[in-house]
Short mmCIF file of C-alpha atoms (C1' of nucleotides) and ligand atoms in Angstrom, two decimals:
data_model
loop_
_atom_site.label_atom_id
_atom_site.label_comp_id
_atom_site.label_asym_id
_atom_site.label_seq_id
_atom_site.Cartn_x
_atom_site.Cartn_y
_atom_site.Cartn_z
CA MET A 1 16.53 -11.24 5.17
CA LYS A 2 17.26 -14.78 6.23
CA LYS A 3 17.81 -17.37 3.61
CA CYS A 4 15.34 -19.85 4.97
CA CYS A 5 15.02 -23.40 3.75
CA LYS A 6 16.25 -22.24 0.41
CA ASP A 7 18.44 -25.21 -0.26
CA SER A 8 15.98 -27.76 1.00
CA GLU A 9 15.64 -29.38 -2.37
CA GLY A 10 19.34 -29.62 -2.96
CA TRP A 11 19.78 -31.05 0.50
CA GLN A 12 16.89 -33.44 0.03
CA GLY A 13 18.77 -35.06 -2.81
CA LYS A 14 21.96 -35.23 -0.85
CA PHE A 15 20.27 -36.86 2.12
CA HIS A 16 18.64 -39.32 -0.16
CA GLY A 17 21.92 -40.14 -1.78
CA TYR A 18 23.35 -41.08 1.59
CA GLY A 19 20.32 -43.19 2.45
CA TYR A 20 19.20 -40.64 5.03
CA ARG A 21 15.77 -39.11 5.33
CA MET A 22 15.14 -35.41 5.27
CA THR A 23 13.66 -34.34 8.59
CA VAL A 24 12.65 -31.13 10.27
CA ALA A 25 15.52 -31.27 12.75
CA ARG A 26 18.08 -31.72 10.00
CA GLU A 27 16.66 -28.90 7.98
CA VAL A 28 16.46 -26.54 10.92
CA ILE A 29 20.02 -27.21 12.02
CA LEU A 30 21.41 -26.93 8.52
CA ASP A 31 19.47 -23.75 8.15
CA LEU A 32 20.88 -22.31 11.35
CA LEU A 33 24.44 -23.17 10.41
CA SER A 34 23.90 -21.68 6.98
CA ASN A 35 23.04 -18.37 8.52
CA THR A 36 25.81 -17.88 11.00
CA ASP A 37 29.52 -17.40 10.87
CA LYS A 38 29.89 -18.62 14.44
CA HIS A 39 31.41 -21.92 15.50
CA MET A 40 28.64 -23.32 17.65
CA SER A 41 28.61 -26.20 20.09
CA ALA A 42 25.86 -28.81 20.11
CA GLU A 43 24.31 -27.11 23.09
CA ASP A 44 24.57 -23.67 21.49
CA ILE A 45 22.68 -25.07 18.54
CA TYR A 46 20.17 -26.83 20.75
CA MET A 47 19.41 -23.67 22.71
CA LYS A 48 19.08 -21.56 19.59
CA ILE A 49 16.70 -23.85 17.75
CA HIS A 50 14.85 -24.51 20.97
CA GLU A 51 13.48 -20.97 20.68
CA THR A 52 11.50 -21.93 17.59
CA HIS A 53 11.43 -25.73 17.83
CA PRO A 54 11.15 -26.65 21.49
CA ASN A 55 10.28 -30.19 20.51
CA ILE A 56 13.74 -30.97 19.11
CA GLY A 57 15.88 -32.65 21.75
CA LEU A 58 19.59 -32.32 22.48
CA THR A 59 20.14 -35.96 21.57
CA THR A 60 18.75 -35.30 18.14
CA VAL A 61 21.05 -32.32 17.74
CA TYR A 62 24.04 -34.54 18.45
CA ARG A 63 22.83 -37.22 16.09
CA THR A 64 22.05 -34.73 13.39
CA LEU A 65 25.47 -33.14 13.63
CA GLU A 66 27.02 -36.55 13.28
CA VAL A 67 24.98 -37.25 10.18
CA LEU A 68 25.81 -33.88 8.69
CA SER A 69 29.49 -34.41 9.42
CA ASP A 70 29.29 -37.78 7.78
CA MET A 71 27.78 -36.13 4.71
CA ALA A 72 30.57 -33.57 4.83
CA LEU A 73 28.02 -30.79 4.96
CA VAL A 74 29.27 -29.79 8.37
CA PHE A 75 32.73 -29.66 9.84
CA LYS A 76 33.32 -30.64 13.45
CA LEU A 77 36.06 -28.72 15.13
CA ASP A 78 37.97 -29.34 18.34
CA ILE A 79 39.63 -26.41 20.02
CA GLY A 80 40.84 -28.33 23.01
CA ASP A 81 38.29 -27.51 25.66
CA GLY A 82 36.17 -30.63 25.91
CA ARG A 83 33.42 -29.31 23.67
CA ALA A 84 33.10 -29.77 19.93
CA ARG A 85 32.06 -26.89 17.66
CA TYR A 86 30.45 -27.12 14.28
CA GLU A 87 30.39 -25.00 11.16
CA LEU A 88 28.99 -25.36 7.69
CA ALA A 89 31.62 -27.00 5.54
CA GLU A 90 31.11 -24.97 2.41
CA SER A 91 29.86 -21.52 2.95
CA PRO A 92 29.84 -18.46 0.77
CA LYS A 93 30.46 -16.57 4.00
CA LYS A 94 33.86 -17.97 4.75
CA PRO A 95 36.93 -19.01 2.83
CA ASN A 96 36.72 -22.58 1.59
CA HIS A 97 39.91 -23.88 3.04
CA HIS A 98 40.64 -22.08 6.26
CA HIS A 99 42.13 -22.66 9.65
CA HIS A 100 41.45 -21.27 13.07
CA LEU A 101 42.95 -18.83 15.47
CA VAL A 102 41.70 -19.60 18.97
CA CYS A 103 41.69 -17.28 21.97
CA THR A 104 42.53 -19.34 25.03
CA GLY A 105 40.99 -16.62 27.17
CA CYS A 106 37.44 -16.38 25.83
CA ARG A 107 37.35 -19.19 23.24
CA LYS A 108 36.79 -16.74 20.42
CA ILE A 109 37.51 -18.39 17.10
CA VAL A 110 38.71 -16.52 14.05
CA ASP A 111 38.75 -18.00 10.56
CA TYR A 112 41.80 -17.20 8.54
CA SER A 113 43.06 -18.20 5.16
CA ASP A 114 46.15 -16.05 4.97
CA PHE A 115 49.34 -17.73 3.85
CA ILE A 116 47.29 -20.48 2.29
CA ASP A 117 49.58 -20.81 -0.70
CA GLN A 118 52.65 -21.25 1.43
CA GLU A 119 50.70 -23.58 3.64
CA VAL A 120 49.38 -25.69 0.83
CA LYS A 121 52.91 -26.10 -0.41
CA LEU A 122 54.11 -27.22 3.01
CA LEU A 123 51.19 -29.58 3.40
CA GLN A 124 51.82 -31.16 0.03
CA ASP A 125 55.51 -31.63 0.72
CA THR A 126 54.88 -32.93 4.20
CA GLU A 127 52.13 -35.30 3.24
CA LYS A 128 54.17 -36.67 0.41
CA GLY A 129 57.30 -37.06 2.51
CA LEU A 130 55.59 -38.53 5.52
CA SER A 131 53.43 -40.91 3.51
CA LYS A 132 56.50 -42.47 2.03
CA LYS A 133 58.79 -42.34 5.05
CA TYR A 134 56.31 -43.67 7.58
CA ASN A 135 54.05 -45.61 5.24
CA PHE A 136 51.03 -43.60 6.28
CA LYS A 137 48.05 -42.83 4.07
CA ILE A 138 47.38 -39.25 5.12
CA THR A 139 43.78 -38.12 4.83
CA ASN A 140 43.62 -35.04 6.92
CA HIS A 141 45.49 -32.33 8.73
CA LEU A 142 44.96 -29.93 11.55
CA ILE A 143 46.57 -26.54 11.87
CA GLN A 144 45.56 -24.20 14.64
CA PHE A 145 47.01 -21.17 16.35
CA TYR A 146 46.34 -20.37 19.97
CA GLY A 147 46.75 -17.10 21.78
CA LEU A 148 44.92 -14.17 23.29
CA CYS A 149 42.56 -11.90 21.43
CA GLY A 150 42.81 -8.16 21.82
CA ALA A 151 40.18 -7.97 24.53
CA CYS A 152 41.65 -10.79 26.58
CA SER A 153 45.12 -9.43 26.08
CA ALA A 154 44.07 -6.06 27.47
CA ARG A 155 42.17 -7.61 30.34
CA ALA A 156 45.13 -9.77 31.41
CA MET B 1 70.05 -50.84 31.38
CA LYS B 2 67.40 -48.45 32.51
CA LYS B 3 68.39 -44.96 33.41
CA CYS B 4 66.74 -44.96 36.78
CA CYS B 5 66.34 -41.91 38.95
CA LYS B 6 69.42 -40.52 37.35
CA ASP B 7 68.11 -37.01 37.06
CA SER B 8 66.55 -36.92 40.46
CA GLU B 9 68.83 -34.19 41.68
CA GLY B 10 68.30 -32.00 38.66
CA TRP B 11 64.58 -32.51 38.98
CA GLN B 12 64.66 -31.87 42.71
CA GLY B 13 65.96 -28.39 42.06
CA LYS B 14 63.39 -27.76 39.40
CA PHE B 15 60.53 -28.85 41.63
CA HIS B 16 61.86 -26.68 44.37
CA GLY B 17 62.09 -23.73 42.05
CA TYR B 18 58.40 -24.06 41.27
CA GLY B 19 57.50 -24.39 44.93
CA TYR B 20 56.65 -28.05 44.48
CA ARG B 21 57.91 -30.94 46.55
CA MET B 22 59.73 -33.89 45.14
CA THR B 23 57.69 -37.02 45.77
CA VAL B 24 57.86 -40.67 44.89
CA ALA B 25 54.93 -40.47 42.49
CA ARG B 26 56.48 -37.56 40.61
CA GLU B 27 59.81 -39.27 40.37
CA VAL B 28 58.34 -42.56 39.22
CA ILE B 29 56.20 -40.95 36.53
CA LEU B 30 59.02 -38.77 35.30
CA ASP B 31 61.21 -41.82 35.26
CA LEU B 32 58.70 -43.80 33.23
CA LEU B 33 58.25 -41.04 30.69
CA SER B 34 62.01 -40.66 30.45
CA ASN B 35 62.34 -44.24 29.38
CA THR B 36 59.70 -44.55 26.72
CA ASP B 37 59.10 -43.09 23.31
CA LYS B 38 55.38 -43.82 23.59
CA HIS B 39 52.67 -41.24 24.02
CA MET B 40 50.87 -42.57 27.07
CA SER B 41 47.50 -41.71 28.55
CA ALA B 42 47.04 -41.09 32.27
CA GLU B 43 45.59 -44.54 32.61
CA ASP B 44 48.41 -46.15 30.61
CA ILE B 45 50.82 -44.53 33.02
CA TYR B 46 48.76 -45.52 36.01
CA MET B 47 48.62 -49.15 34.96
CA LYS B 48 52.31 -49.30 34.19
CA ILE B 49 53.52 -47.82 37.45
CA HIS B 50 50.90 -49.81 39.30
CA GLU B 51 53.02 -52.87 38.62
CA THR B 52 55.78 -51.58 40.85
CA HIS B 53 53.95 -48.96 42.91
CA PRO B 54 50.44 -50.25 43.55
CA ASN B 55 49.96 -47.58 46.18
CA ILE B 56 49.97 -44.69 43.69
CA GLY B 57 46.42 -43.76 42.71
CA LEU B 58 45.02 -42.64 39.39
CA THR B 59 44.08 -39.26 40.82
CA THR B 60 47.70 -38.68 41.76
CA VAL B 61 48.77 -39.60 38.25
CA TYR B 62 46.46 -36.93 36.86
CA ARG B 63 47.63 -34.36 39.37
CA THR B 64 51.24 -35.21 38.77
CA LEU B 65 50.89 -34.88 35.02
CA GLU B 66 49.31 -31.51 35.52
CA VAL B 67 52.21 -30.39 37.68
CA LEU B 68 54.76 -31.72 35.23
CA SER B 69 52.98 -29.98 32.36
CA ASP B 70 52.98 -26.79 34.36
CA MET B 71 56.71 -27.15 34.83
CA ALA B 72 57.05 -27.79 31.09
CA LEU B 73 58.78 -31.07 31.79
CA VAL B 74 55.94 -32.91 30.13
CA PHE B 75 53.87 -32.13 27.09
CA LYS B 76 50.16 -32.95 27.02
CA LEU B 77 48.86 -33.92 23.64
CA ASP B 78 45.35 -34.21 22.28
CA ILE B 79 44.77 -36.42 19.27
CA GLY B 80 41.03 -35.94 19.19
CA ASP B 81 39.74 -39.03 20.89
CA GLY B 82 38.70 -37.85 24.32
CA ARG B 83 41.89 -38.98 26.01
CA ALA B 84 45.00 -36.92 26.61
CA ARG B 85 48.48 -38.36 26.03
CA TYR B 86 51.70 -37.26 27.61
CA GLU B 87 55.34 -37.27 26.60
CA LEU B 88 58.54 -35.94 28.05
CA ALA B 89 59.03 -32.44 26.73
CA GLU B 90 62.75 -32.59 26.15
CA SER B 91 64.11 -35.96 25.39
CA PRO B 92 67.34 -37.10 23.84
CA LYS B 93 65.22 -39.81 22.23
CA LYS B 94 63.11 -37.59 20.08
CA PRO B 95 63.52 -34.45 18.06
CA ASN B 96 63.09 -31.29 20.09
CA HIS B 97 60.46 -29.61 18.03
CA HIS B 98 58.30 -32.23 16.42
CA HIS B 99 54.74 -32.82 15.39
CA HIS B 100 52.56 -35.88 15.20
CA LEU B 101 51.19 -38.21 12.60
CA VAL B 102 48.14 -39.97 14.00
CA CYS B 103 46.57 -43.19 12.75
CA THR B 104 42.81 -42.84 13.04
CA GLY B 105 42.53 -46.61 12.93
CA CYS B 106 44.68 -47.72 15.85
CA ARG B 107 45.71 -44.39 17.42
CA LYS B 108 49.35 -45.03 16.70
CA ILE B 109 51.31 -41.83 16.98
CA VAL B 110 54.48 -41.11 15.03
CA ASP B 111 56.84 -38.25 15.84
CA TYR B 112 58.18 -36.43 12.85
CA SER B 113 60.35 -33.42 12.35
CA ASP B 114 60.69 -33.48 8.60
CA PHE B 115 60.10 -30.23 6.76
CA ILE B 116 60.71 -28.37 9.97
CA ASP B 117 62.58 -25.56 8.24
CA GLN B 118 59.79 -24.92 5.80
CA GLU B 119 57.32 -25.24 8.63
CA VAL B 120 59.13 -22.83 10.90
CA LYS B 121 59.16 -20.31 8.11
CA LEU B 122 55.42 -20.70 7.57
CA LEU B 123 54.73 -20.47 11.27
CA GLN B 124 56.75 -17.30 11.60
CA ASP B 125 55.07 -15.67 8.65
CA THR B 126 51.65 -16.77 9.78
CA GLU B 127 52.07 -15.76 13.38
CA LYS B 128 53.37 -12.39 12.35
CA GLY B 129 50.64 -11.80 9.80
CA LEU B 130 47.80 -13.02 11.97
CA SER B 131 48.99 -11.19 15.07
CA LYS B 132 48.77 -7.93 13.25
CA LYS B 133 45.69 -8.56 11.14
CA TYR B 134 43.52 -9.98 13.91
CA ASN B 135 45.22 -8.35 16.88
CA PHE B 136 45.98 -11.70 18.47
CA LYS B 137 48.92 -12.42 20.70
CA ILE B 138 49.82 -15.90 19.45
CA THR B 139 51.46 -18.17 21.98
CA ASN B 140 51.11 -21.58 20.53
CA HIS B 141 50.32 -23.69 17.51
CA LEU B 142 49.13 -27.14 16.69
CA ILE B 143 49.99 -29.08 13.57
CA GLN B 144 48.90 -32.65 13.15
CA PHE B 145 48.40 -35.08 10.31
CA TYR B 146 45.81 -37.81 10.39
CA GLY B 147 45.59 -40.94 8.32
CA LEU B 148 46.01 -44.68 8.35
CA CYS B 149 49.20 -46.48 9.24
CA GLY B 150 50.45 -49.32 7.09
CA ALA B 151 48.82 -52.01 9.22
CA CYS B 152 45.44 -50.28 9.36
CA SER B 153 45.63 -49.46 5.69
CA ALA B 154 46.17 -53.11 4.84
CA ARG B 155 43.49 -54.27 7.22
CA ALA B 156 40.88 -51.89 5.77
"C1'" DC C 1 -3.42 -44.64 2.37
"C1'" DT C 2 -0.71 -48.09 4.46
"C1'" DA C 3 3.39 -50.56 5.69
"C1'" DT C 4 8.08 -50.25 6.64
"C1'" DT C 5 11.69 -48.74 9.10
"C1'" DA C 6 14.56 -44.68 10.02
"C1'" DA C 7 14.43 -40.90 13.24
"C1'" DT C 8 13.24 -38.99 17.57
"C1'" DG C 9 13.15 -37.61 22.61
"C1'" DG C 10 13.75 -38.43 27.27
"C1'" DA C 11 16.08 -40.81 30.60
"C1'" DA C 12 19.86 -43.51 31.91
"C1'" DA C 13 24.64 -44.75 31.04
"C1'" DT C 14 29.37 -43.72 29.90
"C1'" DG C 15 34.00 -42.33 30.64
"C1'" DA C 16 37.70 -39.14 31.15
"C1'" DT C 17 38.79 -35.86 34.27
"C1'" DT C 18 38.22 -33.01 38.59
"C1'" DG C 19 36.71 -31.94 43.40
"C1'" DT C 20 36.44 -33.27 48.37
"C1'" DC C 21 38.41 -34.43 52.56
"C1'" DA C 22 40.57 -37.06 55.98
"C1'" DT C 23 45.24 -39.02 56.20
"C1'" DT C 24 50.19 -39.16 55.06
"C1'" DA C 25 54.69 -37.60 54.05
"C1'" DA C 26 58.21 -33.93 52.42
"C1'" DT C 27 60.57 -30.20 53.94
"C1'" DA C 28 61.94 -26.46 57.15
"C1'" DA C 29 62.98 -25.12 61.68
"C1'" DC C 30 64.75 -26.44 65.73
"C1'" DG D 1 67.35 -36.46 64.63
"C1'" DT D 2 62.89 -34.64 66.17
"C1'" DT D 3 59.06 -31.85 65.42
"C1'" DA D 4 55.89 -28.63 63.19
"C1'" DT D 5 54.01 -27.10 58.99
"C1'" DT D 6 51.60 -27.73 55.10
"C1'" DA D 7 51.75 -29.79 50.44
"C1'" DA D 8 50.60 -34.21 48.47
"C1'" DT D 9 48.01 -38.31 48.42
"C1'" DG D 10 44.25 -41.87 47.76
"C1'" DA D 11 39.66 -43.31 47.81
"C1'" DC D 12 35.41 -41.86 46.49
"C1'" DA D 13 32.02 -38.82 44.74
"C1'" DA D 14 30.87 -35.42 41.37
"C1'" DT D 15 31.04 -33.28 36.75
"C1'" DC D 16 29.86 -32.84 32.14
"C1'" DA D 17 29.96 -33.63 27.17
"C1'" DT D 18 28.54 -37.20 24.58
"C1'" DT D 19 26.22 -42.01 23.78
"C1'" DT D 20 23.19 -45.61 24.42
"C1'" DC D 21 18.49 -47.49 25.14
"C1'" DC D 22 13.99 -48.09 23.97
"C1'" DA D 23 9.32 -47.11 23.29
"C1'" DT D 24 7.02 -43.79 20.17
"C1'" DT D 25 6.62 -40.97 15.95
"C1'" DA D 26 7.09 -39.64 11.30
"C1'" DA D 27 9.34 -39.93 6.46
"C1'" DT D 28 9.00 -42.34 2.36
"C1'" DA D 29 8.14 -46.31 -0.96
"C1'" DG D 30 4.55 -48.64 -3.15
MN1 MN E 1 35.84 -21.81 10.73
MN1 MN E 2 55.74 -36.88 20.30
ZN1 ZN E 3 39.69 -13.66 24.04
ZN1 ZN E 4 46.87 -47.81 12.57
#
DNA sequence: CTATTAATGGAAATGATTGTCATTAATAAC
DNA sequence: GTTATTAATGACAATCATTTCCATTAATAG
């Protein structure tokens, strides 16, 4: 039931366009991220693909994730513990533009895209206002909510 | 012209209330943060106070900042490079509730509090909606804009 | 198929932060 | 003020995610 290597050809072109080569490690990692809704760390990814590709090293996982981020195929996310997580940038499985709700107890991460309209409005106004007022060329924003998930709340 | 040690007595009580002792290192660091509008790293702080207090170690700076954060006198801020910055939580010099505009070129950080009303409204709606929908007890949020400051923009 | 050069993996390095532990100093009790 | 108690300190080592190095391998152009 897994969609395996399905987009290889599409990806091949994209890699080529960036001057990158298509390699097994890149395909395997992209494939893994395409088939999960989790937000995995480099080591999570390493351990998972190690089951089927024990020859792919952790260093390569890091390098690959950097390449994929550069190509905007993957989004790197920082929830404030010192460990980056990664998710596929465009996925049919999750809303395009979404933010994260992070449990500070167990590090569970929930995607949400509620209130996006209101948010988009605020972002537009803010970006416009701040750009002018502070002479900043804004390229990016970060919105995140922190709290305790149900389980952690109960456990507390 | 520096406001030096002025709040020592007020702080003394606060430390006491938390079961902490008032020490030279704590006073010096609090004093430094009270007299700057910068967002300094532990090492920035260490180097600055080292000029007048060469006996205070970097470890103590870290521990002190942790204590001050715990007391909510200081706010620890993460702009995504692997280095935390600190600022006085309540300062007459900066807006109470503010967010940050970060230059990804030179790490310059600008405080802003524009669009706060609109933002507060969004935050309230979002927190309320997400709390219910995902059964999360939200305690905190993070909003940050990234981009290039005028200087870095020109230099690019 | 061969040459070119990007990509890889394993080990070592990095760098911010934290842990350890003997020593010092802040406060409480006298 | 002196003393006893124990938190706080400083120097150093340890941690741990991520990077850097470099000799080897593999992807692609021709
Ligand atoms: Mn997500
Ligand atoms: Mn600030
Ligand atoms: Zn949780
Ligand atoms: Zn800049």
